[in-house]
Tab-separated table of C-alpha atoms in Angstrom:
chain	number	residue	atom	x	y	z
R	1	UNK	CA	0.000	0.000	0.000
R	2	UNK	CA	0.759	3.949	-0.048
R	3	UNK	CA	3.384	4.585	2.507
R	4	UNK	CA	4.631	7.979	3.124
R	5	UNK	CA	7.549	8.131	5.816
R	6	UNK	CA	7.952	11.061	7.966
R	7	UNK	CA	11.641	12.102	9.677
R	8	UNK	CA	12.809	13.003	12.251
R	9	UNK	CA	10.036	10.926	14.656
R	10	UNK	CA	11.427	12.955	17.318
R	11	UNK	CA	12.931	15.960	17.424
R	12	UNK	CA	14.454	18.677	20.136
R	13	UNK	CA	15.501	22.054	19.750
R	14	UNK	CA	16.785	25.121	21.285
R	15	UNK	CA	14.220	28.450	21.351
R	16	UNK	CA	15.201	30.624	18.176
R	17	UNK	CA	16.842	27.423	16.254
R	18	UNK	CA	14.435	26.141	13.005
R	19	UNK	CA	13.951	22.558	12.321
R	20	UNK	CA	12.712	20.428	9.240
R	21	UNK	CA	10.421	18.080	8.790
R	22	UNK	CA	10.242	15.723	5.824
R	23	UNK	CA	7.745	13.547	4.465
R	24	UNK	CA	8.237	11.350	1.825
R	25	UNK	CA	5.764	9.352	-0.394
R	26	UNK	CA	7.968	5.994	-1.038
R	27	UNK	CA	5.900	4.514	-3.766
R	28	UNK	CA	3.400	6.773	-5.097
R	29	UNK	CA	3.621	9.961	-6.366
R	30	UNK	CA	2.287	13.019	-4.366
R	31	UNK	CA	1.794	15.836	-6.235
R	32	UNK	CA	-0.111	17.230	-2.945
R	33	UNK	CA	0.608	16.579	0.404
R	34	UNK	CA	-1.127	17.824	3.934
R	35	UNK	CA	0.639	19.305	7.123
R	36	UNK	CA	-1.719	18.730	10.144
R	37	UNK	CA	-0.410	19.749	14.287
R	38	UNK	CA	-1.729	17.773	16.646
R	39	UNK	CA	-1.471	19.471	20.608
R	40	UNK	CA	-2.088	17.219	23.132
R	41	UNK	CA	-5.273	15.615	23.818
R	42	UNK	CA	-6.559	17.049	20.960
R	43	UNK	CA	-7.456	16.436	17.391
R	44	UNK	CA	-5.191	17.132	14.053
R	45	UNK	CA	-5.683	20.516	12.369
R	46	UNK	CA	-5.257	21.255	8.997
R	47	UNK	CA	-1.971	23.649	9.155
R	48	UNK	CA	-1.558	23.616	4.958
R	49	UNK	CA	-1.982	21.726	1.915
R	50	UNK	CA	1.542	21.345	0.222
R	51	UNK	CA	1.374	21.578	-3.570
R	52	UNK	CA	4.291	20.028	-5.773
R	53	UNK	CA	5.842	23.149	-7.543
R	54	UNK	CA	4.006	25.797	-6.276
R	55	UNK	CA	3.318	28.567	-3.358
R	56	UNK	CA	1.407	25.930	-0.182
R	57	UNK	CA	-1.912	27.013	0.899
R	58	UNK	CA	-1.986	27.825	4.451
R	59	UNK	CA	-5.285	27.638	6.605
R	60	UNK	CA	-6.426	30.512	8.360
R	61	UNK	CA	-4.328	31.483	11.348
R	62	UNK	CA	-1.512	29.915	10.439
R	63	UNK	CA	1.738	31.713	10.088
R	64	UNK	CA	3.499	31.193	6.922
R	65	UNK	CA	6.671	32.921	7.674
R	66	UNK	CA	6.740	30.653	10.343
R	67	UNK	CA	6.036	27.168	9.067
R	68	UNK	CA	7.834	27.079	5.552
R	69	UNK	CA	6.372	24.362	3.159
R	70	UNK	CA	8.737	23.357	-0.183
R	71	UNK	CA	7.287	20.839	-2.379
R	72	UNK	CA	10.031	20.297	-4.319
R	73	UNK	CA	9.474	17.202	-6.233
R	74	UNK	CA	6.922	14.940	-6.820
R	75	UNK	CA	7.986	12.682	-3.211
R	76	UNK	CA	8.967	15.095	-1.079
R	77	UNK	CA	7.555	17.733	1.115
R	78	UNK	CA	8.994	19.794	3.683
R	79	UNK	CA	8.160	21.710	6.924
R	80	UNK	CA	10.404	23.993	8.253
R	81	UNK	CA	9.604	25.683	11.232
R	82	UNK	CA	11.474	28.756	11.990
R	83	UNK	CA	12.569	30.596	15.014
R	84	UNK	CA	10.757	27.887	16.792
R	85	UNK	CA	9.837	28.655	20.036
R	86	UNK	CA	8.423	26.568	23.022
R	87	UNK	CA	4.888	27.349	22.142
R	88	UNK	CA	5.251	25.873	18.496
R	89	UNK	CA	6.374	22.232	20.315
R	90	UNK	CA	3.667	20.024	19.374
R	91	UNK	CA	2.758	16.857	17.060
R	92	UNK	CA	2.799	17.531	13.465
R	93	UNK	CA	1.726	14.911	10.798
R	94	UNK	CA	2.170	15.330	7.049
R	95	UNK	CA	-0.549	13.330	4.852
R	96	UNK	CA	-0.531	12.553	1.210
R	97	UNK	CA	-3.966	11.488	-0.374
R	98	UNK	CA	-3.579	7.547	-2.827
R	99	UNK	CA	-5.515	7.031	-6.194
R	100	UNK	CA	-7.420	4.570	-4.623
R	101	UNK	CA	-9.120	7.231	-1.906
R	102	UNK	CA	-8.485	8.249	1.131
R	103	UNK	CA	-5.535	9.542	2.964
R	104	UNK	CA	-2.428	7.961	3.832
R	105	UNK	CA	-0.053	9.303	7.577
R	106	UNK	CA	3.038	9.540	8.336
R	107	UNK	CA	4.192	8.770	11.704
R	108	UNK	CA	4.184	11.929	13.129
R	109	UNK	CA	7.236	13.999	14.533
R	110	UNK	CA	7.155	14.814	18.151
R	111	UNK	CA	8.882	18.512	17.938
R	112	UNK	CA	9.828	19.780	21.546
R	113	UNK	CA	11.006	23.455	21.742
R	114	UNK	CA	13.421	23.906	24.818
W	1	UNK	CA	-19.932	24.524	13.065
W	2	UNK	CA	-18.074	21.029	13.274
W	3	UNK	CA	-18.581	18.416	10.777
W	4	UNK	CA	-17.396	15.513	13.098
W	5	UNK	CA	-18.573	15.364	16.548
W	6	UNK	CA	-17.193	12.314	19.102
W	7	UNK	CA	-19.008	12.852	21.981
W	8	UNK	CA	-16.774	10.874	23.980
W	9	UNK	CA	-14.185	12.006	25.012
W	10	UNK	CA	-12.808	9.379	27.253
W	11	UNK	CA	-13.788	5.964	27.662
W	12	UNK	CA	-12.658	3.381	30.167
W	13	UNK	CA	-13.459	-0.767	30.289
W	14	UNK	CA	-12.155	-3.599	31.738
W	15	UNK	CA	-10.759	-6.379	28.748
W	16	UNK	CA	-13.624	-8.233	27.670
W	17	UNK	CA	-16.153	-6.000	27.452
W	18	UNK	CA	-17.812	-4.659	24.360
W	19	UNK	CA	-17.441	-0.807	23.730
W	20	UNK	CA	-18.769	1.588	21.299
W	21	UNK	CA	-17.402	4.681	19.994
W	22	UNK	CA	-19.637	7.104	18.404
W	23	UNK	CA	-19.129	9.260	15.415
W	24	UNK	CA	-21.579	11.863	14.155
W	25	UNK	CA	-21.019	13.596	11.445
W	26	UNK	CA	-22.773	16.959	9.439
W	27	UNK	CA	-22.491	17.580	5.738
W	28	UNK	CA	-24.446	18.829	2.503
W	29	UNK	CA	-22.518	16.517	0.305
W	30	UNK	CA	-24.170	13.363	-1.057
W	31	UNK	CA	-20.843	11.978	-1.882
W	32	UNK	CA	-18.510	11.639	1.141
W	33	UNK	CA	-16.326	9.398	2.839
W	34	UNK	CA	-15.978	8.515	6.633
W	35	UNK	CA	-12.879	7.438	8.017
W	36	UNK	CA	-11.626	5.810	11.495
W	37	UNK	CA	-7.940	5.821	12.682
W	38	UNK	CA	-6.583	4.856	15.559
W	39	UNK	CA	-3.812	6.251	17.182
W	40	UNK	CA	-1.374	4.198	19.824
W	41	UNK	CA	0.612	6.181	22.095
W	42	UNK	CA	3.454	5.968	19.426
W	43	UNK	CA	1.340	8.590	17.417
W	44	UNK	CA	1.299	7.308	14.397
W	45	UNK	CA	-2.407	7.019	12.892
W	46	UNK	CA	-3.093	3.715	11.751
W	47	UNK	CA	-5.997	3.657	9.094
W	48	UNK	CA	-9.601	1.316	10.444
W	49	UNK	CA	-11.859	1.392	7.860
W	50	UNK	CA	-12.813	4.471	4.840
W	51	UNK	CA	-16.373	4.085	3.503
W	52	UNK	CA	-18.329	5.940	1.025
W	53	UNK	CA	-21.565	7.366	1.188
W	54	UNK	CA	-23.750	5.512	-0.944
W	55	UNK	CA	-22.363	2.394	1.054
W	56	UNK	CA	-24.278	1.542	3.918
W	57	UNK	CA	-24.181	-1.714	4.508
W	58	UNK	CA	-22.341	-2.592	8.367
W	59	UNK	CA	-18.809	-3.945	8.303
W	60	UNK	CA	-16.938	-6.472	10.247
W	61	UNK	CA	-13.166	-6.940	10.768
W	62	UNK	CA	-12.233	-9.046	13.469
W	63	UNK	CA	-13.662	-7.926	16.415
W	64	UNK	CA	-14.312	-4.456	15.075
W	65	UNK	CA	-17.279	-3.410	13.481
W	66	UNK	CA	-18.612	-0.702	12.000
W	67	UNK	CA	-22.405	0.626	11.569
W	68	UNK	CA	-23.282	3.163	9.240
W	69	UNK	CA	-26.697	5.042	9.158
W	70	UNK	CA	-27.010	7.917	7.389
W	71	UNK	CA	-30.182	8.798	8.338
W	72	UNK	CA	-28.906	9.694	11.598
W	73	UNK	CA	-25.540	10.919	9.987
W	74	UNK	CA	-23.471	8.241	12.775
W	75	UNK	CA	-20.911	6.175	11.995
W	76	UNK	CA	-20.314	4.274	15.092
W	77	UNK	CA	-17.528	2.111	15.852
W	78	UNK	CA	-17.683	-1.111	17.915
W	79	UNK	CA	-14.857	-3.158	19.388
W	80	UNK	CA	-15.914	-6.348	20.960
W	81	UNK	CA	-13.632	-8.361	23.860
W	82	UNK	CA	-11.906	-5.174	23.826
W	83	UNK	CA	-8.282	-5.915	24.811
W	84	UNK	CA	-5.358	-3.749	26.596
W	85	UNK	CA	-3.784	-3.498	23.021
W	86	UNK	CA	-6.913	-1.564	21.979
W	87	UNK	CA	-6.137	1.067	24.319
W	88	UNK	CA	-5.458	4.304	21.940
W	89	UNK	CA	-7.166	7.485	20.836
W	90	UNK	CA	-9.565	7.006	17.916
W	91	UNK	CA	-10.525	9.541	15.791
W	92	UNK	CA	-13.552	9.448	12.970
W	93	UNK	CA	-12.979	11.482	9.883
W	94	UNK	CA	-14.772	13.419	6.781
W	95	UNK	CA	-14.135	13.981	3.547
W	96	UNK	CA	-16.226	15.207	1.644
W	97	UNK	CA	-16.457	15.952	-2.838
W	98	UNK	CA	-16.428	13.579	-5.183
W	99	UNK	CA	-13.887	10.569	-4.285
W	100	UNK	CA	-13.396	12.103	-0.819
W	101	UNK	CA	-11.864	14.808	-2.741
W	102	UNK	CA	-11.603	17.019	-0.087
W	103	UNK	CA	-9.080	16.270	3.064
W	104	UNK	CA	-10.035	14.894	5.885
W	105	UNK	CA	-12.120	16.597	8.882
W	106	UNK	CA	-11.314	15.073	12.071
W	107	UNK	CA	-13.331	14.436	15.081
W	108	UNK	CA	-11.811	14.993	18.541
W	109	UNK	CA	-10.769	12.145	19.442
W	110	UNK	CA	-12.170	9.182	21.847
W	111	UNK	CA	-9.305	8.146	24.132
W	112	UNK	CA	-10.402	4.551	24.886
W	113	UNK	CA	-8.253	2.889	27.789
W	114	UNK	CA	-8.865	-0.759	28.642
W	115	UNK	CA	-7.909	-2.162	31.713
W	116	UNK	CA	-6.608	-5.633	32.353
């Protein structure tokens, strides 16, 4: 099945550094991909959709000078979030939807800010 | 106004027992999909079950099952001789649009402990 592989699974940082996120599709091709954050307890909200070769969409509220999307190639998305700071630790999940229907995860990176 | 509603937002059973998670959902669509994940305290979301909207007949996997009614818009899900592995948060998605087109609305969440 579609598998799309997420790195790092864990990640921690000092206040002020940035960090990246990637997210792979391994054998599909995404040509759109979805970054959801996930605070604790609660459910997963739509940050942005990630578009291969062009600008992301971000949802309202979101910040994006602060969470940097590149959908470089047809596999690949990344999340970069910048300046991080400790209230932007959280869960965040990228998601790529598979011709069949539906959605397909990755496992989540654990981001704690420090 | 929220298109996925889990009432529940904790449930807690001893192993053995039968437990239902419920999953209501709102939308204009005709064509949808509803989704349920379940997520271990690793994170990751591990896909259930995805059916469409003009599907309604009630699925079995195991001892999971699903019943769908759309004429009360609920999409519950039923684990039976839950077990301590079954212990995770479960969330119930929509998508709505033609091939579940658009991405995924999720629920809050039902955290579902089981006790040995």
């Amino acid at each position: 099945g579609a598998v799309v592989s997420q790195h790092p699974s864990r990640v921690i940082c000092k206040s002020g550094t940035s960090v990246k996120i990637e997210c792979r599709s391994l054998d599909f091709q995404a040509t759109t991909m979805f970054w959801y954050r996930q605070f604790p307890k609660q459910s997963l909200m739509l940050m942005a959709t990630s578009n291969e070769g062009s600008k992301a969409t971000y949802e309202q509220g979101v910040e994006k000078d602060k969470f940097l999307i590149n959908h470089a190639s047809l596999t690949l998305s990344t999340l970069t979030v910048t300046s991080a700071h400790p209230e932007d630790s959280s869960f965040y999940i990228c998601s790529a939807r598979v011709e069949t229907g539906g959605y397909t995860f990755g496992s989540g990176t654990r981001l704690t800010v420090v | 106004a929220q298109k996925v509603t889990q009432a529940q937002t904790e449930i807690s059973v001893v192993e053995k027992e039968d437990v239902t998670l419920d999953c209501v959902y709102e939308t204009r669509d005709t064509t949808y999909y509803l989704f349920w994940y379940k997520q271990p305290p690793s994170g990751e979301l591990v896909f259930l079950i995805r059916r469409n909207s003009f599907d309604e007949q009630n699925e079995i996997s195991g001892r999971y099952s699903w019943n769908f009614q759309k004429s009360t818009s609920s999409f519950n899900f039923t684990i039976t001789a839950s077990q301590v592995v079954d212990s995770a948060v479960y969330f119930c998605a929509l998508s709505e649009g033609w091939g579940g087109s658009y991405i995924p609305t999720f629920g809050r969440g039902t955290s579902l402990i089981v006790h040995p």
